[in-house]
């Protein structure tokens, strides 16, 4: 691997500073004033030193690991980038990170120094691009340390795929629940009622969960609010089909948005649902994994470039 | 941008104020007193803002203050082309800048005004204290710069002076390198040589004529590209050819071998200057060179016993001496401009016997070989073409012939002479080394002439000039420095005849005719270019030279210099009569009687409105700030007990968490959090807000005073 190219240019402030130094040299020689020249040369020397220091400050910095969580189109996306300082002696200061061609980037977590052989994590928030499977390929590291006279930057290659789901917009109610196909057993469960269901395990409380199902005893012991889960709970017996065809009066993107909204709602209420899109069907299910699968299908729906790259 | 802070923190503001203060203090002597009072008033306001959290004046007040002072500055300033004017403007901007909101660009302005304050101070004063001040100021300015751009808390803070000091010390080697290297290619924007006592400081070449020549003195001058003066010729008086453009400076009449000096005795008699009424053949702009008694040589074309001179300017005095040398001195070392007319065919003058002896005196310890040489040369035959010349001219011709026949060479870098005195050096040059520069040849020639009994003297000045791009400005540079001789030619051979004339003989012509034809630039040409130029006509040679890189560099220098000249001309003209300003002053005078009361009324009204606005703004502003200040005090109090607020925590969350942590004070802490949240976020009326703020203040004071404070600390320890 060759050394990465480091670019360096003076900032606006640096240009002003340099101009000031040159003007001072002219004044010094016009008035034949050696002290003014001395001052001007000091300013120049500082410019040159700062140039070297800014350049050195970005040397031997590598992107160690990075991750981006999936997000919704138009929402905010956070990329977490870990930088490593390979130098065994020098501390690096104020390395700023930017993703290539992403708008409105800002740090939600900044770090100001990376000690020798150390690491730092930066999380970068920016506006999500349009839906689909995206890939961040380049990250720009830049620094203006120590005097802000110069900005040095270099580009690092990364490989960071992530999904951007359609924006969850839509005010239609969830489709009606349809009894599941496993009819033969349904009656027996009905008779048993809630209390007789088999205790299956705990999961973290989510908005929309019934208060009656919270394990208050566990909560009293200082544990977070947990919800008791039962095998074959009542809701599991019904299924809501989130169907593309049921939204025929909407534009395609609006349909996707509405479907995404439904997936969100169903997940929040821990409902059982299936997703039907032209040519794609996700079988009934519930829980995060299932929802993620549905959302991914929605994200890449009818995007020919991404369809084949689905993980 | 990421690195730019939106609002400056307190430490940056402290640094800004300090840097401005440190820049302004040394300028007290050159700035008008009203500016100083205004500046220190601004500084005091800012300091009290930082120290006691007093609020700054309302932006409108600052604005009207700037407007008023700018107006006053415009009317009171008589001369806009002085350093003091720049200083006044900068001081005004720099100090009013402190009263403005604290954004990034205000800090940038503070940085640059501090740098320029420093520069102005250095232009005015050159004491050891200035250097100390410069370093101190630079350290603070650097701290301010890094403070603005560094986020790391460990590198910030006032301890940040140390890294700046380190940076400054690291800069020293590079600074030395540049300071030594740079002056060799600079100094072309100036016509003013270094002031006395400062030559050589920072590696500058010494410039300007002194009152003597010795081997190497003119060769050293020609190393400089610096401009000596500029001249313009009248339209109906075409300039002489380049080879005949001799600018006479001083006359040296005491010969001591290769060392020649001026003779106060021979120049004793001051003569009257005939003033030029209207016509002039050329005009010169000249800067004074350091010289004895504050007088510098005035350069005139050709030798003329009585040139017509226009008085340079009111500030300069000119004196003329027997021997046709002119000197001037000007106040504050300003440039002088003068016009002159000369008569190239120098007129007849008289030289009494005593003076004649003075011009023929030989050094007492002159080498016998030189005397013998003079006798020997006098015996050499002359071609018949020279037979109609006067005896003095014939002698001169014989000496020139001898020089050209005996292998003498012209070189800027003549071998060093071993002899310590001028007489010994002369013998060494004539009989051993035979390589020299114009000062060697003119000294040798004048001595040989005197040894043959003919009065002779050396003239130093400039030979040649370069025409700038505008086609009319002739620029004479140190590179054109030259020395030549003048010999006395008696009118008739009568014993008691004192009438005669001084004729110019330039012995350099024999060894380096090209030097005179192309001017001083010859001294910069490479040996192979000189070789290539041999045998060419002077026009062709000049063309060749302007195509060489030396010529191109010279051309560039001329262009750059011309722009500078134009500006100086403009400034000089405007300085005398700034047309717009004059008009404005006229209006000002006319309207003073009626407009003054009106203006006073307007200013008064403006002031009252601004003050009223400020008071209102101050009150609301203070209340706004107050609750936040009290809350911060409270948070700091809690933090001291080892319980810090998380950055994402709101006041309610924090107070609840803190209450749980300090059960003894829980109700008080909760109350403070709720009260602050109410003041800060609820939409309260001003009176209600004031009431709540006072309550909050009391509660926080209570928690500071409360005996349970110790319990707070014990609870954290346990």
PDB file of C-alpha atoms in Angstrom, chain B residues 296-554:
ATOM      1  CA  UNK B 296      24.178  64.565   0.846  1.00  0.00           C
ATOM      2  CA  UNK B 297      25.601  65.067  -2.593  1.00  0.00           C
ATOM      3  CA  UNK B 298      23.237  66.463  -5.169  1.00  0.00           C
ATOM      4  CA  UNK B 299      23.743  64.760  -8.493  1.00  0.00           C
ATOM      5  CA  UNK B 300      23.996  66.901 -11.581  1.00  0.00           C
ATOM      6  CA  UNK B 301      24.587  65.975 -15.144  1.00  0.00           C
ATOM      7  CA  UNK B 302      28.015  66.992 -16.451  1.00  0.00           C
ATOM      8  CA  UNK B 303      30.376  69.334 -14.905  1.00  0.00           C
ATOM      9  CA  UNK B 304      29.162  72.858 -14.768  1.00  0.00           C
ATOM     10  CA  UNK B 305      30.551  75.615 -12.681  1.00  0.00           C
ATOM     11  CA  UNK B 306      27.226  77.386 -12.467  1.00  0.00           C
ATOM     12  CA  UNK B 307      24.278  75.164 -13.201  1.00  0.00           C
ATOM     13  CA  UNK B 308      20.866  76.660 -12.846  1.00  0.00           C
ATOM     14  CA  UNK B 309      18.928  75.029 -10.097  1.00  0.00           C
ATOM     15  CA  UNK B 310      15.405  75.380  -8.963  1.00  0.00           C
ATOM     16  CA  UNK B 311      15.042  75.191  -5.199  1.00  0.00           C
ATOM     17  CA  UNK B 312      14.116  71.570  -4.487  1.00  0.00           C
ATOM     18  CA  UNK B 313      11.446  72.273  -1.922  1.00  0.00           C
ATOM     19  CA  UNK B 314      10.874  74.407   1.099  1.00  0.00           C
ATOM     20  CA  UNK B 315      12.049  71.660   3.419  1.00  0.00           C
ATOM     21  CA  UNK B 316      15.434  71.222   1.764  1.00  0.00           C
ATOM     22  CA  UNK B 317      18.474  73.417   1.726  1.00  0.00           C
ATOM     23  CA  UNK B 318      21.083  73.317  -0.995  1.00  0.00           C
ATOM     24  CA  UNK B 319      24.600  74.614  -0.926  1.00  0.00           C
ATOM     25  CA  UNK B 320      27.150  74.800  -3.640  1.00  0.00           C
ATOM     26  CA  UNK B 321      30.916  74.784  -3.326  1.00  0.00           C
ATOM     27  CA  UNK B 322      33.846  75.842  -5.280  1.00  0.00           C
ATOM     28  CA  UNK B 323      34.823  72.794  -7.233  1.00  0.00           C
ATOM     29  CA  UNK B 324      31.305  72.500  -8.513  1.00  0.00           C
ATOM     30  CA  UNK B 325      29.875  70.193  -5.947  1.00  0.00           C
ATOM     31  CA  UNK B 326      26.423  70.581  -4.624  1.00  0.00           C
ATOM     32  CA  UNK B 327      24.920  69.293  -1.478  1.00  0.00           C
ATOM     33  CA  UNK B 328      21.561  69.293   0.090  1.00  0.00           C
ATOM     34  CA  UNK B 329      19.897  68.339   3.296  1.00  0.00           C
ATOM     35  CA  UNK B 330      16.230  67.838   3.853  1.00  0.00           C
ATOM     36  CA  UNK B 331      14.088  67.692   6.898  1.00  0.00           C
ATOM     37  CA  UNK B 332      13.321  64.235   8.240  1.00  0.00           C
ATOM     38  CA  UNK B 333      15.306  62.718   5.404  1.00  0.00           C
ATOM     39  CA  UNK B 334      12.565  63.302   2.871  1.00  0.00           C
ATOM     40  CA  UNK B 335      13.126  62.973  -0.814  1.00  0.00           C
ATOM     41  CA  UNK B 336      13.914  66.137  -2.715  1.00  0.00           C
ATOM     42  CA  UNK B 337      12.872  67.066  -6.200  1.00  0.00           C
ATOM     43  CA  UNK B 338      14.740  69.629  -8.168  1.00  0.00           C
ATOM     44  CA  UNK B 339      15.092  70.823 -11.704  1.00  0.00           C
ATOM     45  CA  UNK B 340      18.342  71.837 -13.214  1.00  0.00           C
ATOM     46  CA  UNK B 341      19.891  73.074 -16.409  1.00  0.00           C
ATOM     47  CA  UNK B 342      23.525  72.505 -17.252  1.00  0.00           C
ATOM     48  CA  UNK B 343      25.755  73.521 -20.069  1.00  0.00           C
ATOM     49  CA  UNK B 344      27.679  70.475 -21.228  1.00  0.00           C
ATOM     50  CA  UNK B 345      30.461  72.445 -22.839  1.00  0.00           C
ATOM     51  CA  UNK B 346      31.845  73.554 -19.566  1.00  0.00           C
ATOM     52  CA  UNK B 347      32.655  77.141 -19.422  1.00  0.00           C
ATOM     53  CA  UNK B 348      35.882  78.892 -18.732  1.00  0.00           C
ATOM     54  CA  UNK B 349      36.749  79.468 -15.112  1.00  0.00           C
ATOM     55  CA  UNK B 350      39.747  80.653 -13.231  1.00  0.00           C
ATOM     56  CA  UNK B 351      41.919  78.748 -10.830  1.00  0.00           C
ATOM     57  CA  UNK B 352      44.354  80.676  -8.700  1.00  0.00           C
ATOM     58  CA  UNK B 353      47.842  79.354  -8.141  1.00  0.00           C
ATOM     59  CA  UNK B 354      47.157  78.139  -4.611  1.00  0.00           C
ATOM     60  CA  UNK B 355      44.148  76.113  -5.632  1.00  0.00           C
ATOM     61  CA  UNK B 356      46.010  74.753  -8.610  1.00  0.00           C
ATOM     62  CA  UNK B 357      48.742  73.521  -6.287  1.00  0.00           C
ATOM     63  CA  UNK B 358      46.087  71.915  -4.159  1.00  0.00           C
ATOM     64  CA  UNK B 359      44.810  69.971  -7.152  1.00  0.00           C
ATOM     65  CA  UNK B 360      48.348  68.861  -8.102  1.00  0.00           C
ATOM     66  CA  UNK B 361      49.549  67.700  -4.708  1.00  0.00           C
ATOM     67  CA  UNK B 362      51.075  64.231  -4.592  1.00  0.00           C
ATOM     68  CA  UNK B 363      51.282  62.070  -1.491  1.00  0.00           C
ATOM     69  CA  UNK B 364      54.617  62.576   0.296  1.00  0.00           C
ATOM     70  CA  UNK B 365      55.501  58.898   0.373  1.00  0.00           C
ATOM     71  CA  UNK B 366      54.677  58.214  -3.254  1.00  0.00           C
ATOM     72  CA  UNK B 367      56.602  55.299  -4.678  1.00  0.00           C
ATOM     73  CA  UNK B 368      59.554  56.480  -6.794  1.00  0.00           C
ATOM     74  CA  UNK B 369      58.577  53.922  -9.408  1.00  0.00           C
ATOM     75  CA  UNK B 370      55.322  55.810 -10.030  1.00  0.00           C
ATOM     76  CA  UNK B 371      57.205  59.091 -10.572  1.00  0.00           C
ATOM     77  CA  UNK B 372      59.606  57.343 -12.927  1.00  0.00           C
ATOM     78  CA  UNK B 373      56.672  55.797 -14.740  1.00  0.00           C
ATOM     79  CA  UNK B 374      55.110  59.242 -15.238  1.00  0.00           C
ATOM     80  CA  UNK B 375      58.355  60.552 -16.672  1.00  0.00           C
ATOM     81  CA  UNK B 376      58.676  57.523 -18.891  1.00  0.00           C
ATOM     82  CA  UNK B 377      55.115  57.881 -20.179  1.00  0.00           C
ATOM     83  CA  UNK B 378      55.668  61.569 -20.920  1.00  0.00           C
ATOM     84  CA  UNK B 379      58.424  60.563 -23.310  1.00  0.00           C
ATOM     85  CA  UNK B 380      56.339  58.104 -25.332  1.00  0.00           C
ATOM     86  CA  UNK B 381      55.487  59.342 -28.821  1.00  0.00           C
ATOM     87  CA  UNK B 382      51.908  60.192 -29.782  1.00  0.00           C
ATOM     88  CA  UNK B 383      50.316  59.596 -33.180  1.00  0.00           C
ATOM     89  CA  UNK B 384      50.101  62.799 -35.256  1.00  0.00           C
ATOM     90  CA  UNK B 385      46.298  62.835 -34.942  1.00  0.00           C
ATOM     91  CA  UNK B 386      46.670  64.116 -31.379  1.00  0.00           C
ATOM     92  CA  UNK B 387      49.085  66.916 -32.185  1.00  0.00           C
ATOM     93  CA  UNK B 388      46.504  69.679 -32.092  1.00  0.00           C
ATOM     94  CA  UNK B 389      45.493  68.834 -28.498  1.00  0.00           C
ATOM     95  CA  UNK B 390      46.573  70.929 -25.538  1.00  0.00           C
ATOM     96  CA  UNK B 391      49.623  69.654 -23.616  1.00  0.00           C
ATOM     97  CA  UNK B 392      47.424  68.468 -20.732  1.00  0.00           C
ATOM     98  CA  UNK B 393      45.233  66.458 -23.075  1.00  0.00           C
ATOM     99  CA  UNK B 394      48.264  64.985 -24.785  1.00  0.00           C
ATOM    100  CA  UNK B 395      49.621  63.806 -21.436  1.00  0.00           C
ATOM    101  CA  UNK B 396      46.254  62.280 -20.611  1.00  0.00           C
ATOM    102  CA  UNK B 397      46.214  60.490 -23.934  1.00  0.00           C
ATOM    103  CA  UNK B 398      49.708  59.067 -23.352  1.00  0.00           C
ATOM    104  CA  UNK B 399      48.654  57.682 -19.979  1.00  0.00           C
ATOM    105  CA  UNK B 400      45.509  56.155 -21.456  1.00  0.00           C
ATOM    106  CA  UNK B 401      47.549  54.563 -24.209  1.00  0.00           C
ATOM    107  CA  UNK B 402      49.943  53.146 -21.657  1.00  0.00           C
ATOM    108  CA  UNK B 403      47.035  51.647 -19.705  1.00  0.00           C
ATOM    109  CA  UNK B 404      45.581  50.009 -22.786  1.00  0.00           C
ATOM    110  CA  UNK B 405      48.932  48.637 -23.951  1.00  0.00           C
ATOM    111  CA  UNK B 406      50.047  47.119 -20.678  1.00  0.00           C
ATOM    112  CA  UNK B 407      47.515  44.392 -20.072  1.00  0.00           C
ATOM    113  CA  UNK B 408      45.225  46.133 -17.629  1.00  0.00           C
ATOM    114  CA  UNK B 409      41.924  44.416 -17.069  1.00  0.00           C
ATOM    115  CA  UNK B 410      38.557  45.602 -15.755  1.00  0.00           C
ATOM    116  CA  UNK B 411      36.950  43.413 -13.117  1.00  0.00           C
ATOM    117  CA  UNK B 412      34.403  43.849 -10.375  1.00  0.00           C
ATOM    118  CA  UNK B 413      36.253  41.318  -8.269  1.00  0.00           C
ATOM    119  CA  UNK B 414      39.802  42.527  -8.356  1.00  0.00           C
ATOM    120  CA  UNK B 415      42.334  40.510  -6.385  1.00  0.00           C
ATOM    121  CA  UNK B 416      42.825  41.769  -2.852  1.00  0.00           C
ATOM    122  CA  UNK B 417      45.792  44.067  -2.429  1.00  0.00           C
ATOM    123  CA  UNK B 418      48.308  43.233   0.259  1.00  0.00           C
ATOM    124  CA  UNK B 419      49.478  46.766   0.999  1.00  0.00           C
ATOM    125  CA  UNK B 420      47.659  48.478   3.838  1.00  0.00           C
ATOM    126  CA  UNK B 421      47.999  52.059   2.676  1.00  0.00           C
ATOM    127  CA  UNK B 422      46.726  53.664  -0.498  1.00  0.00           C
ATOM    128  CA  UNK B 423      50.155  54.500  -1.831  1.00  0.00           C
ATOM    129  CA  UNK B 424      51.397  50.953  -1.540  1.00  0.00           C
ATOM    130  CA  UNK B 425      48.165  49.672  -3.068  1.00  0.00           C
ATOM    131  CA  UNK B 426      48.648  51.983  -6.032  1.00  0.00           C
ATOM    132  CA  UNK B 427      52.087  50.552  -6.777  1.00  0.00           C
ATOM    133  CA  UNK B 428      50.794  47.039  -6.325  1.00  0.00           C
ATOM    134  CA  UNK B 429      47.961  47.714  -8.757  1.00  0.00           C
ATOM    135  CA  UNK B 430      50.105  49.454 -11.361  1.00  0.00           C
ATOM    136  CA  UNK B 431      53.025  47.019 -11.342  1.00  0.00           C
ATOM    137  CA  UNK B 432      51.648  43.675 -10.134  1.00  0.00           C
ATOM    138  CA  UNK B 433      47.955  42.886 -10.257  1.00  0.00           C
ATOM    139  CA  UNK B 434      46.804  45.154 -13.123  1.00  0.00           C
ATOM    140  CA  UNK B 435      43.202  44.176 -12.511  1.00  0.00           C
ATOM    141  CA  UNK B 436      40.847  46.753 -11.156  1.00  0.00           C
ATOM    142  CA  UNK B 437      37.564  48.546 -11.138  1.00  0.00           C
ATOM    143  CA  UNK B 438      36.735  52.163 -11.961  1.00  0.00           C
ATOM    144  CA  UNK B 439      38.059  53.410  -8.637  1.00  0.00           C
ATOM    145  CA  UNK B 440      41.458  51.805  -9.317  1.00  0.00           C
ATOM    146  CA  UNK B 441      41.700  53.340 -12.766  1.00  0.00           C
ATOM    147  CA  UNK B 442      40.521  56.823 -11.858  1.00  0.00           C
ATOM    148  CA  UNK B 443      42.829  56.951  -8.833  1.00  0.00           C
ATOM    149  CA  UNK B 444      45.798  55.679 -10.805  1.00  0.00           C
ATOM    150  CA  UNK B 445      45.091  57.998 -13.681  1.00  0.00           C
ATOM    151  CA  UNK B 446      44.665  61.082 -11.493  1.00  0.00           C
ATOM    152  CA  UNK B 447      47.862  60.296  -9.593  1.00  0.00           C
ATOM    153  CA  UNK B 448      49.842  59.829 -12.834  1.00  0.00           C
ATOM    154  CA  UNK B 449      48.411  63.135 -14.154  1.00  0.00           C
ATOM    155  CA  UNK B 450      49.467  64.925 -11.003  1.00  0.00           C
ATOM    156  CA  UNK B 451      52.882  63.277 -11.216  1.00  0.00           C
ATOM    157  CA  UNK B 452      53.126  64.827 -14.683  1.00  0.00           C
ATOM    158  CA  UNK B 453      52.333  68.222 -13.199  1.00  0.00           C
ATOM    159  CA  UNK B 454      48.774  68.599 -14.340  1.00  0.00           C
ATOM    160  CA  UNK B 455      45.954  69.361 -11.833  1.00  0.00           C
ATOM    161  CA  UNK B 456      43.540  66.450 -11.660  1.00  0.00           C
ATOM    162  CA  UNK B 457      40.747  65.285  -9.415  1.00  0.00           C
ATOM    163  CA  UNK B 458      38.358  62.364  -9.047  1.00  0.00           C
ATOM    164  CA  UNK B 459      34.622  62.701  -9.349  1.00  0.00           C
ATOM    165  CA  UNK B 460      32.296  60.088  -7.962  1.00  0.00           C
ATOM    166  CA  UNK B 461      28.697  59.704  -8.974  1.00  0.00           C
ATOM    167  CA  UNK B 462      26.777  57.593 -11.416  1.00  0.00           C
ATOM    168  CA  UNK B 463      27.293  56.814 -15.057  1.00  0.00           C
ATOM    169  CA  UNK B 464      24.424  55.652 -17.196  1.00  0.00           C
ATOM    170  CA  UNK B 465      20.771  55.103 -16.420  1.00  0.00           C
ATOM    171  CA  UNK B 466      17.978  52.821 -17.481  1.00  0.00           C
ATOM    172  CA  UNK B 467      14.898  54.045 -19.238  1.00  0.00           C
ATOM    173  CA  UNK B 468      11.713  52.746 -17.679  1.00  0.00           C
ATOM    174  CA  UNK B 469       8.774  51.394 -19.632  1.00  0.00           C
ATOM    175  CA  UNK B 470       6.963  54.695 -19.746  1.00  0.00           C
ATOM    176  CA  UNK B 471       9.684  56.025 -22.011  1.00  0.00           C
ATOM    177  CA  UNK B 472      10.451  59.095 -19.964  1.00  0.00           C
ATOM    178  CA  UNK B 473      11.621  58.081 -16.529  1.00  0.00           C
ATOM    179  CA  UNK B 474      15.339  57.481 -16.257  1.00  0.00           C
ATOM    180  CA  UNK B 475      16.216  55.331 -13.307  1.00  0.00           C
ATOM    181  CA  UNK B 476      19.672  55.548 -11.845  1.00  0.00           C
ATOM    182  CA  UNK B 477      20.608  52.731  -9.519  1.00  0.00           C
ATOM    183  CA  UNK B 478      23.527  51.942  -7.253  1.00  0.00           C
ATOM    184  CA  UNK B 479      24.627  49.498  -9.916  1.00  0.00           C
ATOM    185  CA  UNK B 480      25.512  52.586 -12.011  1.00  0.00           C
ATOM    186  CA  UNK B 481      27.934  53.938  -9.400  1.00  0.00           C
ATOM    187  CA  UNK B 482      31.088  55.143 -11.018  1.00  0.00           C
ATOM    188  CA  UNK B 483      34.277  57.135 -10.497  1.00  0.00           C
ATOM    189  CA  UNK B 484      36.071  59.141 -13.135  1.00  0.00           C
ATOM    190  CA  UNK B 485      38.542  62.013 -13.362  1.00  0.00           C
ATOM    191  CA  UNK B 486      38.653  65.638 -14.369  1.00  0.00           C
ATOM    192  CA  UNK B 487      41.818  67.346 -15.524  1.00  0.00           C
ATOM    193  CA  UNK B 488      42.552  71.025 -15.655  1.00  0.00           C
ATOM    194  CA  UNK B 489      43.207  72.377 -19.154  1.00  0.00           C
ATOM    195  CA  UNK B 490      44.768  75.773 -19.210  1.00  0.00           C
ATOM    196  CA  UNK B 491      43.492  78.133 -21.864  1.00  0.00           C
ATOM    197  CA  UNK B 492      46.855  79.331 -23.123  1.00  0.00           C
ATOM    198  CA  UNK B 493      50.368  78.512 -22.186  1.00  0.00           C
ATOM    199  CA  UNK B 494      51.063  81.874 -20.592  1.00  0.00           C
ATOM    200  CA  UNK B 495      52.758  81.625 -17.242  1.00  0.00           C
ATOM    201  CA  UNK B 496      50.285  83.687 -15.259  1.00  0.00           C
ATOM    202  CA  UNK B 497      47.193  82.653 -17.054  1.00  0.00           C
ATOM    203  CA  UNK B 498      44.658  81.359 -14.568  1.00  0.00           C
ATOM    204  CA  UNK B 499      41.814  80.786 -16.988  1.00  0.00           C
ATOM    205  CA  UNK B 500      41.012  77.283 -18.075  1.00  0.00           C
ATOM    206  CA  UNK B 501      38.457  74.575 -17.814  1.00  0.00           C
ATOM    207  CA  UNK B 502      37.966  71.194 -16.217  1.00  0.00           C
ATOM    208  CA  UNK B 503      37.616  68.375 -18.723  1.00  0.00           C
ATOM    209  CA  UNK B 504      36.259  64.961 -17.984  1.00  0.00           C
ATOM    210  CA  UNK B 505      38.489  61.988 -18.775  1.00  0.00           C
ATOM    211  CA  UNK B 506      37.209  58.531 -17.954  1.00  0.00           C
ATOM    212  CA  UNK B 507      40.056  56.009 -17.830  1.00  0.00           C
ATOM    213  CA  UNK B 508      37.590  53.128 -17.503  1.00  0.00           C
ATOM    214  CA  UNK B 509      36.768  53.722 -21.163  1.00  0.00           C
ATOM    215  CA  UNK B 510      40.142  52.268 -22.070  1.00  0.00           C
ATOM    216  CA  UNK B 511      39.717  48.966 -20.258  1.00  0.00           C
ATOM    217  CA  UNK B 512      35.954  48.461 -20.507  1.00  0.00           C
ATOM    218  CA  UNK B 513      34.351  50.650 -23.167  1.00  0.00           C
ATOM    219  CA  UNK B 514      31.171  48.561 -22.963  1.00  0.00           C
ATOM    220  CA  UNK B 515      30.667  49.546 -19.340  1.00  0.00           C
ATOM    221  CA  UNK B 516      30.126  53.141 -20.419  1.00  0.00           C
ATOM    222  CA  UNK B 517      28.023  52.279 -23.415  1.00  0.00           C
ATOM    223  CA  UNK B 518      25.529  50.000 -21.712  1.00  0.00           C
ATOM    224  CA  UNK B 519      25.560  51.426 -18.203  1.00  0.00           C
ATOM    225  CA  UNK B 520      25.958  49.768 -14.836  1.00  0.00           C
ATOM    226  CA  UNK B 521      24.175  46.606 -15.933  1.00  0.00           C
ATOM    227  CA  UNK B 522      27.523  45.668 -17.490  1.00  0.00           C
ATOM    228  CA  UNK B 523      28.720  44.760 -14.022  1.00  0.00           C
ATOM    229  CA  UNK B 524      26.137  41.988 -13.826  1.00  0.00           C
ATOM    230  CA  UNK B 525      26.890  40.318 -17.131  1.00  0.00           C
ATOM    231  CA  UNK B 526      28.503  36.938 -17.255  1.00  0.00           C
ATOM    232  CA  UNK B 527      32.041  36.757 -18.724  1.00  0.00           C
ATOM    233  CA  UNK B 528      30.842  34.724 -21.716  1.00  0.00           C
ATOM    234  CA  UNK B 529      28.133  37.269 -22.545  1.00  0.00           C
ATOM    235  CA  UNK B 530      30.712  40.053 -22.369  1.00  0.00           C
ATOM    236  CA  UNK B 531      32.918  38.050 -24.685  1.00  0.00           C
ATOM    237  CA  UNK B 532      30.025  37.641 -27.095  1.00  0.00           C
ATOM    238  CA  UNK B 533      29.356  41.362 -27.043  1.00  0.00           C
ATOM    239  CA  UNK B 534      32.882  42.330 -28.017  1.00  0.00           C
ATOM    240  CA  UNK B 535      32.988  44.045 -31.339  1.00  0.00           C
ATOM    241  CA  UNK B 536      29.272  44.788 -31.479  1.00  0.00           C
ATOM    242  CA  UNK B 537      27.995  48.302 -31.799  1.00  0.00           C
ATOM    243  CA  UNK B 538      26.616  49.766 -28.610  1.00  0.00           C
ATOM    244  CA  UNK B 539      23.019  49.553 -29.864  1.00  0.00           C
ATOM    245  CA  UNK B 540      23.366  45.892 -30.728  1.00  0.00           C
ATOM    246  CA  UNK B 541      25.079  45.198 -27.449  1.00  0.00           C
ATOM    247  CA  UNK B 542      22.220  46.822 -25.581  1.00  0.00           C
ATOM    248  CA  UNK B 543      19.717  44.728 -27.496  1.00  0.00           C
ATOM    249  CA  UNK B 544      21.619  41.546 -26.686  1.00  0.00           C
ATOM    250  CA  UNK B 545      21.726  42.465 -23.038  1.00  0.00           C
ATOM    251  CA  UNK B 546      18.019  43.193 -22.808  1.00  0.00           C
ATOM    252  CA  UNK B 547      17.388  39.712 -24.218  1.00  0.00           C
ATOM    253  CA  UNK B 548      19.574  38.037 -21.637  1.00  0.00           C
ATOM    254  CA  UNK B 549      18.076  37.044 -18.298  1.00  0.00           C
ATOM    255  CA  UNK B 550      19.973  39.833 -16.565  1.00  0.00           C
ATOM    256  CA  UNK B 551      18.264  42.259 -18.881  1.00  0.00           C
ATOM    257  CA  UNK B 552      14.873  40.707 -18.316  1.00  0.00           C
ATOM    258  CA  UNK B 553      15.290  40.921 -14.584  1.00  0.00           C
ATOM    259  CA  UNK B 554      16.269  44.542 -14.989  1.00  0.00           C
TER     260      UNK B 554
END
